[in-house]
mmCIF file of C-alpha atoms and ligand atoms in Angstrom:
data_model
loop_
_atom_site.group_PDB
_atom_site.id
_atom_site.type_symbol
_atom_site.label_atom_id
_atom_site.label_comp_id
_atom_site.label_asym_id
_atom_site.label_seq_id
_atom_site.Cartn_x
_atom_site.Cartn_y
_atom_site.Cartn_z
ATOM 1 C CA MET V 1448 -33.933 106.962 -57.363
ATOM 2 C CA ASP V 1449 -37.744 106.939 -55.580
ATOM 3 C CA PHE V 1450 -36.921 110.982 -56.494
ATOM 4 C CA LEU V 1451 -38.251 110.361 -60.281
ATOM 5 C CA GLU V 1452 -41.400 108.963 -59.624
ATOM 6 C CA ARG V 1453 -42.578 111.381 -57.096
ATOM 7 C CA TRP V 1454 -41.554 114.088 -59.555
ATOM 8 C CA LEU V 1455 -43.671 112.280 -61.627
ATOM 9 C CA GLN V 1456 -46.906 111.982 -59.230
ATOM 10 C CA ARG V 1457 -46.018 116.276 -58.340
ATOM 11 C CA ARG V 1458 -46.546 116.887 -62.513
ATOM 12 C CA ARG V 1459 -49.967 114.427 -62.782
ATOM 13 C CA ASP V 1460 -51.216 116.331 -59.970
ATOM 14 C CA THR V 1461 -51.094 119.521 -61.226
ATOM 15 C CA GLY V 1462 -52.399 118.476 -64.478
ATOM 16 C CA ASN V 1463 -48.657 119.207 -65.500
ATOM 17 C CA TYR V 1464 -47.906 115.392 -66.952
ATOM 18 C CA ARG V 1465 -46.666 115.498 -70.487
ATOM 19 C CA ARG V 1466 -46.809 112.270 -72.921
ATOM 20 C CA LEU V 1467 -45.764 111.126 -76.355
ATOM 21 C CA PHE V 1468 -48.319 109.827 -78.658
ATOM 22 C CA PRO V 1469 -46.667 107.811 -81.783
ATOM 23 C CA LEU V 1470 -48.413 108.928 -85.355
ATOM 24 C CA GLU V 1471 -47.267 108.244 -88.466
ATOM 25 C CA ARG V 1472 -47.443 111.151 -90.622
ATOM 26 C CA PHE V 1473 -47.469 110.364 -94.404
ATOM 27 C CA ALA V 1474 -46.073 112.243 -97.212
ATOM 28 C CA ASN V 1475 -49.147 112.119 -98.809
ATOM 29 C CA GLY V 1476 -50.048 114.271 -95.984
ATOM 30 C CA GLN V 1477 -52.351 111.423 -94.062
ATOM 31 C CA ILE V 1478 -51.722 111.486 -90.525
ATOM 32 C CA ARG V 1479 -52.642 108.298 -88.339
ATOM 33 C CA LYS V 1480 -52.318 106.832 -84.355
ATOM 34 C CA ALA V 1481 -49.315 104.510 -84.981
ATOM 35 C CA ASP V 1482 -51.191 101.874 -83.318
ATOM 36 C CA ALA V 1483 -54.417 103.208 -84.645
ATOM 37 C CA ALA V 1484 -56.549 99.905 -86.366
ATOM 38 C CA GLY V 1485 -57.566 100.352 -89.980
ATOM 39 C CA ASP V 1486 -58.128 103.983 -91.077
ATOM 40 C CA SER V 1487 -59.044 106.929 -88.215
ATOM 41 C CA ALA V 1488 -56.992 110.061 -90.060
ATOM 42 C CA ILE V 1489 -55.851 112.970 -88.088
ATOM 43 C CA LEU V 1490 -56.284 116.498 -87.821
ATOM 44 C CA ASP V 1491 -53.357 118.118 -86.336
ATOM 45 C CA PHE V 1492 -53.102 121.833 -85.361
ATOM 46 C CA SER V 1493 -50.402 121.073 -83.471
ATOM 47 C CA SER V 1494 -48.043 121.512 -85.994
ATOM 48 C CA ASN V 1495 -45.547 124.135 -87.149
ATOM 49 C CA ASP V 1496 -45.397 122.825 -91.126
ATOM 50 C CA TYR V 1497 -47.748 126.253 -91.307
ATOM 51 C CA LEU V 1498 -47.272 126.584 -95.288
ATOM 52 C CA ALA V 1499 -47.595 122.087 -95.714
ATOM 53 C CA LEU V 1500 -43.537 121.743 -97.215
ATOM 54 C CA SER V 1501 -42.549 119.054 -95.191
ATOM 55 C CA ILE V 1502 -44.100 116.936 -97.572
ATOM 56 C CA HIS V 1503 -43.847 119.395 -101.061
ATOM 57 C CA PRO V 1504 -42.424 117.519 -103.721
ATOM 58 C CA ASP V 1505 -39.925 120.077 -104.493
ATOM 59 C CA LEU V 1506 -38.702 119.260 -100.561
ATOM 60 C CA ILE V 1507 -38.501 115.821 -101.388
ATOM 61 C CA GLY V 1508 -37.624 115.550 -104.777
ATOM 62 C CA ALA V 1509 -34.538 118.010 -103.436
ATOM 63 C CA ALA V 1510 -33.638 115.710 -99.790
ATOM 64 C CA ARG V 1511 -33.773 113.017 -102.218
ATOM 65 C CA ASN V 1512 -31.213 113.812 -104.790
ATOM 66 C CA ALA V 1513 -28.783 115.246 -102.380
ATOM 67 C CA LEU V 1514 -29.252 111.667 -100.596
ATOM 68 C CA ASN V 1515 -27.681 110.001 -103.512
ATOM 69 C CA LEU V 1516 -25.397 111.991 -104.262
ATOM 70 C CA TYR V 1517 -23.674 112.663 -100.376
ATOM 71 C CA GLY V 1518 -25.385 110.124 -98.846
ATOM 72 C CA THR V 1519 -27.403 110.375 -95.160
ATOM 73 C CA GLY V 1520 -25.204 112.379 -93.077
ATOM 74 C CA ALA V 1521 -22.094 114.669 -93.102
ATOM 75 C CA GLY V 1522 -19.892 112.689 -90.718
ATOM 76 C CA ALA V 1523 -18.126 115.535 -88.552
ATOM 77 C CA ALA V 1524 -18.395 119.359 -87.777
ATOM 78 C CA ARG V 1525 -17.955 121.799 -89.895
ATOM 79 C CA LEU V 1526 -14.117 122.227 -89.169
ATOM 80 C CA MET V 1527 -13.447 119.347 -88.794
ATOM 81 C CA SER V 1528 -13.976 117.680 -92.526
ATOM 82 C CA GLY V 1529 -17.612 117.970 -92.229
ATOM 83 C CA ASP V 1530 -17.926 121.346 -93.665
ATOM 84 C CA LEU V 1531 -20.146 120.269 -97.418
ATOM 85 C CA GLN V 1532 -20.509 122.939 -100.031
ATOM 86 C CA LEU V 1533 -24.100 122.679 -99.450
ATOM 87 C CA TYR V 1534 -23.806 124.272 -96.000
ATOM 88 C CA HIS V 1535 -22.702 127.125 -97.479
ATOM 89 C CA SER V 1536 -25.143 127.198 -100.379
ATOM 90 C CA LEU V 1537 -27.879 127.373 -97.958
ATOM 91 C CA GLU V 1538 -26.192 129.992 -96.284
ATOM 92 C CA GLU V 1539 -25.686 132.748 -99.310
ATOM 93 C CA VAL V 1540 -29.316 132.114 -100.274
ATOM 94 C CA THR V 1541 -30.595 132.864 -96.172
ATOM 95 C CA ALA V 1542 -28.905 135.589 -95.920
ATOM 96 C CA LYS V 1543 -30.007 136.873 -99.048
ATOM 97 C CA PHE V 1544 -33.251 135.816 -97.676
ATOM 98 C CA LYS V 1545 -32.945 137.901 -94.368
ATOM 99 C CA ASN V 1546 -31.217 140.756 -96.505
ATOM 100 C CA GLN V 1547 -28.209 140.486 -94.468
ATOM 101 C CA GLU V 1548 -24.624 139.848 -95.410
ATOM 102 C CA ALA V 1549 -24.064 136.880 -93.902
ATOM 103 C CA ALA V 1550 -25.634 133.578 -92.916
ATOM 104 C CA LEU V 1551 -25.027 130.947 -90.068
ATOM 105 C CA LEU V 1552 -26.418 127.361 -90.016
ATOM 106 C CA PHE V 1553 -26.892 125.922 -86.471
ATOM 107 C CA GLY V 1554 -27.928 122.245 -85.814
ATOM 108 C CA SER V 1555 -31.545 123.070 -85.201
ATOM 109 C CA GLY V 1556 -33.386 126.469 -83.476
ATOM 110 C CA TYR V 1557 -32.467 125.598 -80.279
ATOM 111 C CA MET V 1558 -28.619 124.935 -80.810
ATOM 112 C CA ALA V 1559 -28.204 128.323 -81.849
ATOM 113 C CA ASN V 1560 -29.426 130.007 -79.349
ATOM 114 C CA ILE V 1561 -28.530 128.141 -77.261
ATOM 115 C CA GLY V 1562 -24.475 128.610 -79.334
ATOM 116 C CA VAL V 1563 -25.152 132.402 -79.630
ATOM 117 C CA ILE V 1564 -26.058 134.364 -76.794
ATOM 118 C CA PRO V 1565 -23.687 132.844 -74.683
ATOM 119 C CA ALA V 1566 -20.647 133.713 -77.761
ATOM 120 C CA LEU V 1567 -22.336 137.532 -77.493
ATOM 121 C CA VAL V 1568 -22.344 138.013 -73.896
ATOM 122 C CA GLY V 1569 -21.019 136.468 -70.670
ATOM 123 C CA ARG V 1570 -20.300 137.072 -66.979
ATOM 124 C CA GLY V 1571 -21.027 140.971 -66.381
ATOM 125 C CA ASP V 1572 -22.427 141.974 -69.082
ATOM 126 C CA ILE V 1573 -26.522 142.239 -68.963
ATOM 127 C CA ILE V 1574 -29.517 140.372 -70.849
ATOM 128 C CA PHE V 1575 -33.207 142.082 -71.337
ATOM 129 C CA SER V 1576 -35.395 139.286 -72.327
ATOM 130 C CA ASP V 1577 -38.900 139.761 -73.450
ATOM 131 C CA ARG V 1578 -40.418 137.449 -70.293
ATOM 132 C CA LEU V 1579 -42.854 134.669 -72.837
ATOM 133 C CA ASN V 1580 -39.257 133.705 -74.836
ATOM 134 C CA HIS V 1581 -38.774 130.551 -75.964
ATOM 135 C CA ALA V 1582 -37.523 127.996 -73.586
ATOM 136 C CA SER V 1583 -34.429 127.194 -76.178
ATOM 137 C CA ILE V 1584 -33.118 132.200 -75.325
ATOM 138 C CA TYR V 1585 -33.547 131.862 -72.287
ATOM 139 C CA ASP V 1586 -31.099 128.336 -71.609
ATOM 140 C CA GLY V 1587 -28.828 130.924 -73.737
ATOM 141 C CA CYS V 1588 -29.071 132.941 -71.262
ATOM 142 C CA ARG V 1589 -28.258 131.023 -68.326
ATOM 143 C CA LEU V 1590 -25.228 129.297 -69.852
ATOM 144 C CA SER V 1591 -24.283 132.361 -70.859
ATOM 145 C CA GLY V 1592 -23.558 133.776 -67.205
ATOM 146 C CA ALA V 1593 -24.470 137.500 -67.773
ATOM 147 C CA LYS V 1594 -27.131 138.764 -65.447
ATOM 148 C CA LEU V 1595 -30.694 138.102 -66.791
ATOM 149 C CA ILE V 1596 -33.772 141.063 -66.354
ATOM 150 C CA ARG V 1597 -37.177 139.999 -68.005
ATOM 151 C CA PHE V 1598 -39.059 142.505 -68.900
ATOM 152 C CA HIS V 1599 -42.966 142.530 -68.693
ATOM 153 C CA HIS V 1600 -44.483 140.728 -72.618
ATOM 154 C CA ASN V 1601 -44.416 143.449 -75.333
ATOM 155 C CA ASP V 1602 -43.743 146.357 -73.156
ATOM 156 C CA LEU V 1603 -41.849 149.309 -74.343
ATOM 157 C CA ASP V 1604 -42.316 151.314 -70.167
ATOM 158 C CA HIS V 1605 -41.105 148.570 -69.068
ATOM 159 C CA LEU V 1606 -38.410 147.690 -70.609
ATOM 160 C CA GLU V 1607 -37.603 150.811 -70.750
ATOM 161 C CA LYS V 1608 -37.707 151.684 -67.184
ATOM 162 C CA CYS V 1609 -35.377 148.670 -66.665
ATOM 163 C CA LEU V 1610 -32.634 149.717 -69.472
ATOM 164 C CA LYS V 1611 -32.909 153.391 -66.973
ATOM 165 C CA GLU V 1612 -31.999 151.284 -63.944
ATOM 166 C CA GLU V 1613 -30.319 148.448 -64.775
ATOM 167 C CA ARG V 1614 -28.359 149.530 -68.407
ATOM 168 C CA GLY V 1615 -24.577 149.861 -66.661
ATOM 169 C CA GLN V 1616 -21.526 150.276 -68.076
ATOM 170 C CA ALA V 1617 -21.065 146.665 -69.067
ATOM 171 C CA LYS V 1618 -21.518 144.785 -72.881
ATOM 172 C CA ALA V 1619 -25.867 144.263 -73.017
ATOM 173 C CA LEU V 1620 -28.262 142.092 -74.594
ATOM 174 C CA ILE V 1621 -32.189 143.220 -75.597
ATOM 175 C CA ILE V 1622 -33.110 139.530 -76.971
ATOM 176 C CA VAL V 1623 -37.210 139.915 -78.281
ATOM 177 C CA GLU V 1624 -39.325 137.121 -80.801
ATOM 178 C CA SER V 1625 -40.594 138.753 -84.312
ATOM 179 C CA LEU V 1626 -43.525 136.351 -83.471
ATOM 180 C CA TYR V 1627 -44.703 134.888 -80.024
ATOM 181 C CA SER V 1628 -44.943 130.557 -79.856
ATOM 182 C CA MET V 1629 -47.509 130.472 -77.518
ATOM 183 C CA ASP V 1630 -49.615 133.750 -77.879
ATOM 184 C CA GLY V 1631 -49.610 134.228 -82.040
ATOM 185 C CA ASP V 1632 -48.574 138.290 -81.332
ATOM 186 C CA ARG V 1633 -46.341 139.902 -82.903
ATOM 187 C CA CYS V 1634 -43.277 142.305 -81.188
ATOM 188 C CA PRO V 1635 -42.919 145.970 -81.545
ATOM 189 C CA LEU V 1636 -40.132 145.730 -83.088
ATOM 190 C CA ALA V 1637 -39.678 149.427 -84.155
ATOM 191 C CA GLY V 1638 -40.108 150.527 -80.370
ATOM 192 C CA ILE V 1639 -37.939 147.692 -79.453
ATOM 193 C CA ALA V 1640 -34.705 149.657 -82.089
ATOM 194 C CA GLN V 1641 -35.518 152.996 -80.599
ATOM 195 C CA LEU V 1642 -34.252 151.835 -77.156
ATOM 196 C CA LYS V 1643 -31.676 149.803 -78.960
ATOM 197 C CA ASP V 1644 -30.522 152.805 -80.309
ATOM 198 C CA ARG V 1645 -31.072 154.725 -76.843
ATOM 199 C CA TYR V 1646 -29.106 152.471 -74.602
ATOM 200 C CA GLY V 1647 -26.655 151.228 -77.039
ATOM 201 C CA CYS V 1648 -27.421 147.234 -76.253
ATOM 202 C CA LEU V 1649 -27.267 145.039 -79.616
ATOM 203 C CA LEU V 1650 -30.475 143.678 -80.475
ATOM 204 C CA MET V 1651 -31.435 139.947 -81.144
ATOM 205 C CA VAL V 1652 -34.828 138.688 -82.470
ATOM 206 C CA ASP V 1653 -36.319 134.747 -83.060
ATOM 207 C CA GLU V 1654 -38.133 134.730 -86.218
ATOM 208 C CA ALA V 1655 -38.826 131.130 -86.246
ATOM 209 C CA HIS V 1656 -42.048 131.035 -86.162
ATOM 210 C CA ALA V 1657 -42.342 134.087 -88.726
ATOM 211 C CA THR V 1658 -39.743 132.615 -90.908
ATOM 212 C CA GLY V 1659 -41.744 132.501 -94.035
ATOM 213 C CA ILE V 1660 -44.767 133.433 -93.901
ATOM 214 C CA PHE V 1661 -44.547 137.262 -92.721
ATOM 215 C CA GLY V 1662 -42.582 140.001 -95.271
ATOM 216 C CA ARG V 1663 -42.225 139.622 -98.866
ATOM 217 C CA HIS V 1664 -40.736 136.505 -100.622
ATOM 218 C CA GLY V 1665 -41.166 135.540 -96.623
ATOM 219 C CA GLY V 1666 -38.513 136.845 -95.164
ATOM 220 C CA GLY V 1667 -39.304 137.681 -92.203
ATOM 221 C CA ILE V 1668 -40.987 140.452 -89.651
ATOM 222 C CA ILE V 1669 -37.877 142.129 -89.541
ATOM 223 C CA GLN V 1670 -37.534 142.583 -93.238
ATOM 224 C CA GLU V 1671 -41.762 143.202 -92.899
ATOM 225 C CA ASP V 1672 -40.661 146.358 -90.986
ATOM 226 C CA GLY V 1673 -38.162 147.403 -92.433
ATOM 227 C CA LEU V 1674 -35.463 147.281 -90.038
ATOM 228 C CA GLU V 1675 -32.960 144.925 -90.570
ATOM 229 C CA SER V 1676 -30.076 147.466 -90.271
ATOM 230 C CA GLU V 1677 -31.560 147.649 -86.723
ATOM 231 C CA VAL V 1678 -31.072 143.940 -85.697
ATOM 232 C CA ASP V 1679 -27.775 143.011 -85.437
ATOM 233 C CA VAL V 1680 -28.626 139.258 -85.037
ATOM 234 C CA THR V 1681 -31.791 137.426 -86.190
ATOM 235 C CA MET V 1682 -32.321 134.109 -85.601
ATOM 236 C CA GLY V 1683 -34.390 131.487 -87.402
ATOM 237 C CA THR V 1684 -35.550 128.016 -88.516
ATOM 238 C CA PHE V 1685 -35.871 126.024 -90.922
ATOM 239 C CA GLY V 1686 -38.222 123.336 -89.116
ATOM 240 C CA LYS V 1687 -40.749 124.816 -88.894
ATOM 241 C CA ALA V 1688 -42.646 127.381 -92.374
ATOM 242 C CA LEU V 1689 -39.945 125.454 -94.561
ATOM 243 C CA GLY V 1690 -40.978 122.482 -93.415
ATOM 244 C CA SER V 1691 -37.531 120.935 -92.777
ATOM 245 C CA TYR V 1692 -34.469 121.068 -90.140
ATOM 246 C CA GLY V 1693 -31.636 122.944 -89.114
ATOM 247 C CA ALA V 1694 -31.440 126.695 -88.412
ATOM 248 C CA TYR V 1695 -29.680 129.978 -89.624
ATOM 249 C CA ILE V 1696 -28.346 133.154 -87.418
ATOM 250 C CA ALA V 1697 -27.987 135.916 -89.906
ATOM 251 C CA GLY V 1698 -26.644 139.248 -89.156
ATOM 252 C CA SER V 1699 -23.030 140.652 -90.200
ATOM 253 C CA ARG V 1700 -20.143 139.116 -92.514
ATOM 254 C CA THR V 1701 -17.931 139.019 -89.003
ATOM 255 C CA LEU V 1702 -20.353 138.116 -86.962
ATOM 256 C CA LYS V 1703 -20.361 135.407 -88.576
ATOM 257 C CA LYS V 1704 -17.196 134.381 -88.579
ATOM 258 C CA TYR V 1705 -16.819 135.054 -84.752
ATOM 259 C CA LEU V 1706 -19.588 132.590 -84.581
ATOM 260 C CA ILE V 1707 -17.218 130.179 -86.577
ATOM 261 C CA ASN V 1708 -14.747 130.591 -83.847
ATOM 262 C CA ARG V 1709 -16.834 130.966 -80.465
ATOM 263 C CA ALA V 1710 -20.105 129.865 -80.612
ATOM 264 C CA ARG V 1711 -19.612 126.200 -78.746
ATOM 265 C CA SER V 1712 -22.953 124.581 -79.674
ATOM 266 C CA PHE V 1713 -21.303 125.290 -83.975
ATOM 267 C CA ILE V 1714 -17.768 124.322 -83.217
ATOM 268 C CA TYR V 1715 -18.730 120.900 -81.511
ATOM 269 C CA SER V 1716 -21.509 119.155 -83.454
ATOM 270 C CA THR V 1717 -21.426 117.081 -86.261
ATOM 271 C CA GLY V 1718 -22.776 119.195 -89.619
ATOM 272 C CA LEU V 1719 -26.661 118.752 -90.368
ATOM 273 C CA PRO V 1720 -27.270 115.792 -93.073
ATOM 274 C CA PRO V 1721 -27.198 117.222 -96.911
ATOM 275 C CA SER V 1722 -30.422 115.903 -97.173
ATOM 276 C CA ALA V 1723 -32.031 118.147 -94.725
ATOM 277 C CA VAL V 1724 -29.767 120.920 -95.841
ATOM 278 C CA ALA V 1725 -31.040 120.920 -99.528
ATOM 279 C CA ALA V 1726 -34.812 120.270 -98.815
ATOM 280 C CA SER V 1727 -34.250 123.527 -97.078
ATOM 281 C CA LEU V 1728 -32.500 125.289 -100.155
ATOM 282 C CA ALA V 1729 -35.752 123.911 -102.083
ATOM 283 C CA ALA V 1730 -38.326 125.661 -98.899
ATOM 284 C CA ILE V 1731 -37.058 128.924 -99.774
ATOM 285 C CA ASN V 1732 -36.841 129.014 -103.476
ATOM 286 C CA LEU V 1733 -40.129 128.194 -103.502
ATOM 287 C CA ILE V 1734 -41.787 130.001 -101.064
ATOM 288 C CA LYS V 1735 -40.184 133.669 -103.768
ATOM 289 C CA LYS V 1736 -41.223 131.199 -105.752
ATOM 290 C CA GLU V 1737 -44.916 130.952 -104.463
ATOM 291 C CA PRO V 1738 -46.129 133.815 -102.477
ATOM 292 C CA GLU V 1739 -49.263 132.645 -102.410
ATOM 293 C CA LEU V 1740 -48.823 129.716 -100.442
ATOM 294 C CA SER V 1741 -48.518 132.211 -97.188
ATOM 295 C CA GLN V 1742 -51.194 134.437 -98.628
ATOM 296 C CA GLN V 1743 -53.410 131.821 -98.709
ATOM 297 C CA LEU V 1744 -52.234 130.488 -95.182
ATOM 298 C CA LEU V 1745 -52.836 133.964 -93.407
ATOM 299 C CA GLU V 1746 -56.322 133.865 -95.466
ATOM 300 C CA ASN V 1747 -56.812 130.754 -93.806
ATOM 301 C CA SER V 1748 -55.862 131.464 -90.203
ATOM 302 C CA ALA V 1749 -58.594 134.817 -91.007
ATOM 303 C CA TYR V 1750 -61.604 132.552 -91.240
ATOM 304 C CA PHE V 1751 -60.818 130.183 -88.438
ATOM 305 C CA LYS V 1752 -61.070 133.751 -86.419
ATOM 306 C CA LYS V 1753 -64.167 134.919 -88.135
ATOM 307 C CA CYS V 1754 -65.657 131.549 -87.651
ATOM 308 C CA LEU V 1755 -64.757 131.888 -83.763
ATOM 309 C CA GLN V 1756 -65.975 135.510 -83.456
ATOM 310 C CA GLU V 1757 -69.321 134.447 -84.919
ATOM 311 C CA ALA V 1758 -69.708 132.277 -82.693
ATOM 312 C CA GLY V 1759 -69.059 134.116 -79.700
ATOM 313 C CA LEU V 1760 -65.681 134.363 -79.221
ATOM 314 C CA PRO V 1761 -65.114 137.268 -76.624
ATOM 315 C CA GLY V 1762 -61.103 138.476 -76.678
ATOM 316 C CA ASP V 1763 -58.470 140.022 -79.334
ATOM 317 C CA PRO V 1764 -57.855 136.456 -82.402
ATOM 318 C CA GLY V 1765 -54.288 137.873 -83.025
ATOM 319 C CA PRO V 1766 -52.254 138.563 -86.358
ATOM 320 C CA SER V 1767 -51.472 134.814 -87.213
ATOM 321 C CA GLN V 1768 -51.289 131.594 -87.765
ATOM 322 C CA ILE V 1769 -50.910 130.975 -84.017
ATOM 323 C CA VAL V 1770 -54.682 131.227 -82.667
ATOM 324 C CA PRO V 1771 -53.986 130.750 -78.533
ATOM 325 C CA MET V 1772 -57.592 129.379 -76.206
ATOM 326 C CA MET V 1773 -56.523 131.259 -73.401
ATOM 327 C CA VAL V 1774 -58.158 128.666 -70.557
ATOM 328 C CA GLY V 1775 -55.931 129.095 -67.121
ATOM 329 C CA ASP V 1776 -56.761 126.196 -65.968
ATOM 330 C CA SER V 1777 -54.256 123.404 -66.882
ATOM 331 C CA HIS V 1778 -56.779 120.577 -66.041
ATOM 332 C CA GLN V 1779 -59.360 122.456 -68.133
ATOM 333 C CA ALA V 1780 -57.219 122.760 -71.273
ATOM 334 C CA VAL V 1781 -55.913 119.087 -71.128
ATOM 335 C CA LYS V 1782 -60.420 118.212 -70.251
ATOM 336 C CA ILE V 1783 -60.824 120.058 -73.419
ATOM 337 C CA ALA V 1784 -57.917 118.376 -75.795
ATOM 338 C CA GLU V 1785 -58.531 114.844 -74.673
ATOM 339 C CA GLU V 1786 -62.070 115.358 -76.254
ATOM 340 C CA PHE V 1787 -60.648 116.984 -79.548
ATOM 341 C CA ARG V 1788 -58.444 113.704 -79.510
ATOM 342 C CA LYS V 1789 -61.435 111.505 -79.433
ATOM 343 C CA LYS V 1790 -62.136 113.346 -82.132
ATOM 344 C CA ASN V 1791 -59.300 112.683 -84.151
ATOM 345 C CA ILE V 1792 -58.356 116.036 -83.763
ATOM 346 C CA LEU V 1793 -54.536 116.822 -82.433
ATOM 347 C CA VAL V 1794 -54.647 120.302 -80.492
ATOM 348 C CA THR V 1795 -51.748 120.688 -77.525
ATOM 349 C CA ALA V 1796 -52.380 122.254 -74.067
ATOM 350 C CA VAL V 1797 -49.958 124.295 -73.412
ATOM 351 C CA ARG V 1798 -49.812 124.468 -69.791
ATOM 352 C CA PRO V 1799 -47.070 125.580 -67.159
ATOM 353 C CA PRO V 1800 -44.219 125.541 -67.156
ATOM 354 C CA THR V 1801 -43.952 126.182 -71.122
ATOM 355 C CA VAL V 1802 -46.545 129.291 -70.059
ATOM 356 C CA PRO V 1803 -46.810 131.200 -66.665
ATOM 357 C CA GLU V 1804 -49.156 129.567 -64.396
ATOM 358 C CA GLY V 1805 -52.614 129.953 -64.882
ATOM 359 C CA THR V 1806 -52.565 130.653 -68.937
ATOM 360 C CA ALA V 1807 -52.948 127.043 -69.779
ATOM 361 C CA ARG V 1808 -54.099 127.396 -72.903
ATOM 362 C CA LEU V 1809 -55.048 125.450 -76.387
ATOM 363 C CA ARG V 1810 -52.752 126.209 -78.956
ATOM 364 C CA PHE V 1811 -54.100 125.623 -82.982
ATOM 365 C CA SER V 1812 -52.080 126.180 -85.050
ATOM 366 C CA VAL V 1813 -53.531 126.777 -88.759
ATOM 367 C CA THR V 1814 -52.329 125.175 -91.432
ATOM 368 C CA LEU V 1815 -52.163 124.212 -95.501
ATOM 369 C CA HIS V 1816 -53.088 120.610 -94.468
ATOM 370 C CA GLN V 1817 -56.460 121.348 -92.902
ATOM 371 C CA SER V 1818 -59.248 122.865 -95.343
ATOM 372 C CA ARG V 1819 -61.454 125.482 -94.946
ATOM 373 C CA GLN V 1820 -64.298 123.369 -93.959
ATOM 374 C CA ASN V 1821 -62.095 121.103 -91.670
ATOM 375 C CA LEU V 1822 -61.582 125.064 -89.880
ATOM 376 C CA ALA V 1823 -65.270 125.504 -89.461
ATOM 377 C CA ASN V 1824 -65.317 122.522 -87.683
ATOM 378 C CA ALA V 1825 -62.904 122.297 -85.563
ATOM 379 C CA ALA V 1826 -64.277 126.238 -84.084
ATOM 380 C CA GLU V 1827 -67.921 124.711 -84.093
ATOM 381 C CA LEU V 1828 -66.101 121.675 -81.850
ATOM 382 C CA LEU V 1829 -64.177 124.099 -80.015
ATOM 383 C CA VAL V 1830 -67.740 125.730 -78.575
ATOM 384 C CA LYS V 1831 -69.337 123.085 -78.504
ATOM 385 C CA THR V 1832 -66.871 121.518 -76.115
ATOM 386 C CA SER V 1833 -66.098 124.546 -74.389
ATOM 387 C CA LYS V 1834 -70.450 124.880 -73.439
ATOM 388 C CA ASP V 1835 -70.599 121.339 -72.503
ATOM 389 C CA LEU V 1836 -67.703 120.969 -70.303
ATOM 390 C CA SER V 1837 -68.740 124.502 -68.312
ATOM 391 C CA VAL V 1838 -64.874 125.981 -68.979
ATOM 392 C CA SER V 1839 -64.823 129.444 -70.259
ATOM 393 C CA ILE V 1840 -62.326 130.077 -73.471
ATOM 394 C CA SER V 1841 -61.976 133.481 -74.908
ATOM 395 C CA PHE V 1842 -58.633 134.199 -77.614
HETATM 396 C C1 PLP H 2297 -38.930 125.913 -82.173
HETATM 397 C C2 PLP H 2297 -38.630 127.463 -81.458
HETATM 398 C C3 PLP H 2297 -37.123 127.313 -81.437
HETATM 399 C C4 PLP H 2297 -36.625 126.449 -81.503
HETATM 400 O O1 PLP H 2297 -36.235 125.971 -82.745
HETATM 401 P P1 PLP H 2297 -35.671 124.004 -83.585
HETATM 402 O O2 PLP H 2297 -35.014 124.381 -84.896
HETATM 403 O O3 PLP H 2297 -36.998 123.459 -83.330
HETATM 404 O O4 PLP H 2297 -35.116 123.501 -82.269
HETATM 405 C C5 PLP H 2297 -36.360 128.327 -81.029
HETATM 406 N N1 PLP H 2297 -37.160 129.882 -80.719
HETATM 407 C C6 PLP H 2297 -38.492 128.999 -80.842
HETATM 408 C C7 PLP H 2297 -38.941 130.952 -80.197
HETATM 409 C C8 PLP H 2297 -39.106 128.692 -80.937
HETATM 410 O O5 PLP H 2297 -40.427 127.983 -81.498
#
């Protein structure tokens, strides 16, 4: 077993070693280190709980109610005896939310992606995937056995070149994210949809970071762009802006029936806990009722970016609540993250293999857990720390 330690040492040498930091995260919004003595409130810039819904009384109440009514677990996969009526309620609400005919729940976004992709394409088929797609998409692609072509990030010309050269006669699937999790930029969805039509491909869009924030009533970027009918497979999670856990695939009724019969991560896994499903239902209802939540988030994000720009940070700050600060070198990104940690501010140093070599970055995610004052202070600290450590950063 010596290879384990040797492998870990190589990770340490390149600055890409990862470790866990246990926290206490309370329902009143406070966070602190699990081993902290006394009061040491932590400010979190690395969570995806964008709308702070994980601590919203509506969600907590709905989850508690479901616990009292149904207990803690589904007890079986849905095709066994675990098919609770509550799942069907959430699927109906989700289909409406996404403006699609039907939706199917999965245990998580990771499970949705590794289940749906191999169900749709296989050996002999071909996938065109944006180079910066999430790891779960790549794992789904590999599991499928289809030929994988990675096109340059958000580059329609390159995608078309790949399609011309590689499309062939077999089934072809284009996969993109509507909002990229590590870069915070949006995909040129209308252009992608045109290419999908021109080259006769299926189109799958992962809305993990857009769901709940963009679009009318938080329905996502596909909805904001009015392209629901162009997207064959929509995926999103309940674990990010929706403050709960689990994921969905939305699309046609036939797609749903097909996945129930074909997607292995759906078939062979226990149904979601009823409390999580009830919280997801409450989240969608809340977002529809209070569109000012996502509006506030986007305004706060704009404010944070303005603070950084006014402090002289170069580059394009991007269109979303995800604000990456490019550092380049992994060791330097970690150094800045450590300085922040000393001040009880959590920000993730995102390093290879999550992002390409030489593009290590600090990923700030703005959430409604932060006040404007928190945002201004963090921007100031970032500029000061990078100067003190002589590290140049940009958007
Ligand atoms: C987080 C994420 C997933 C995985 O979702 P989970 O519910 O956390 O498993 C999938 N795709 C993208 C783009 C993500 O950011």
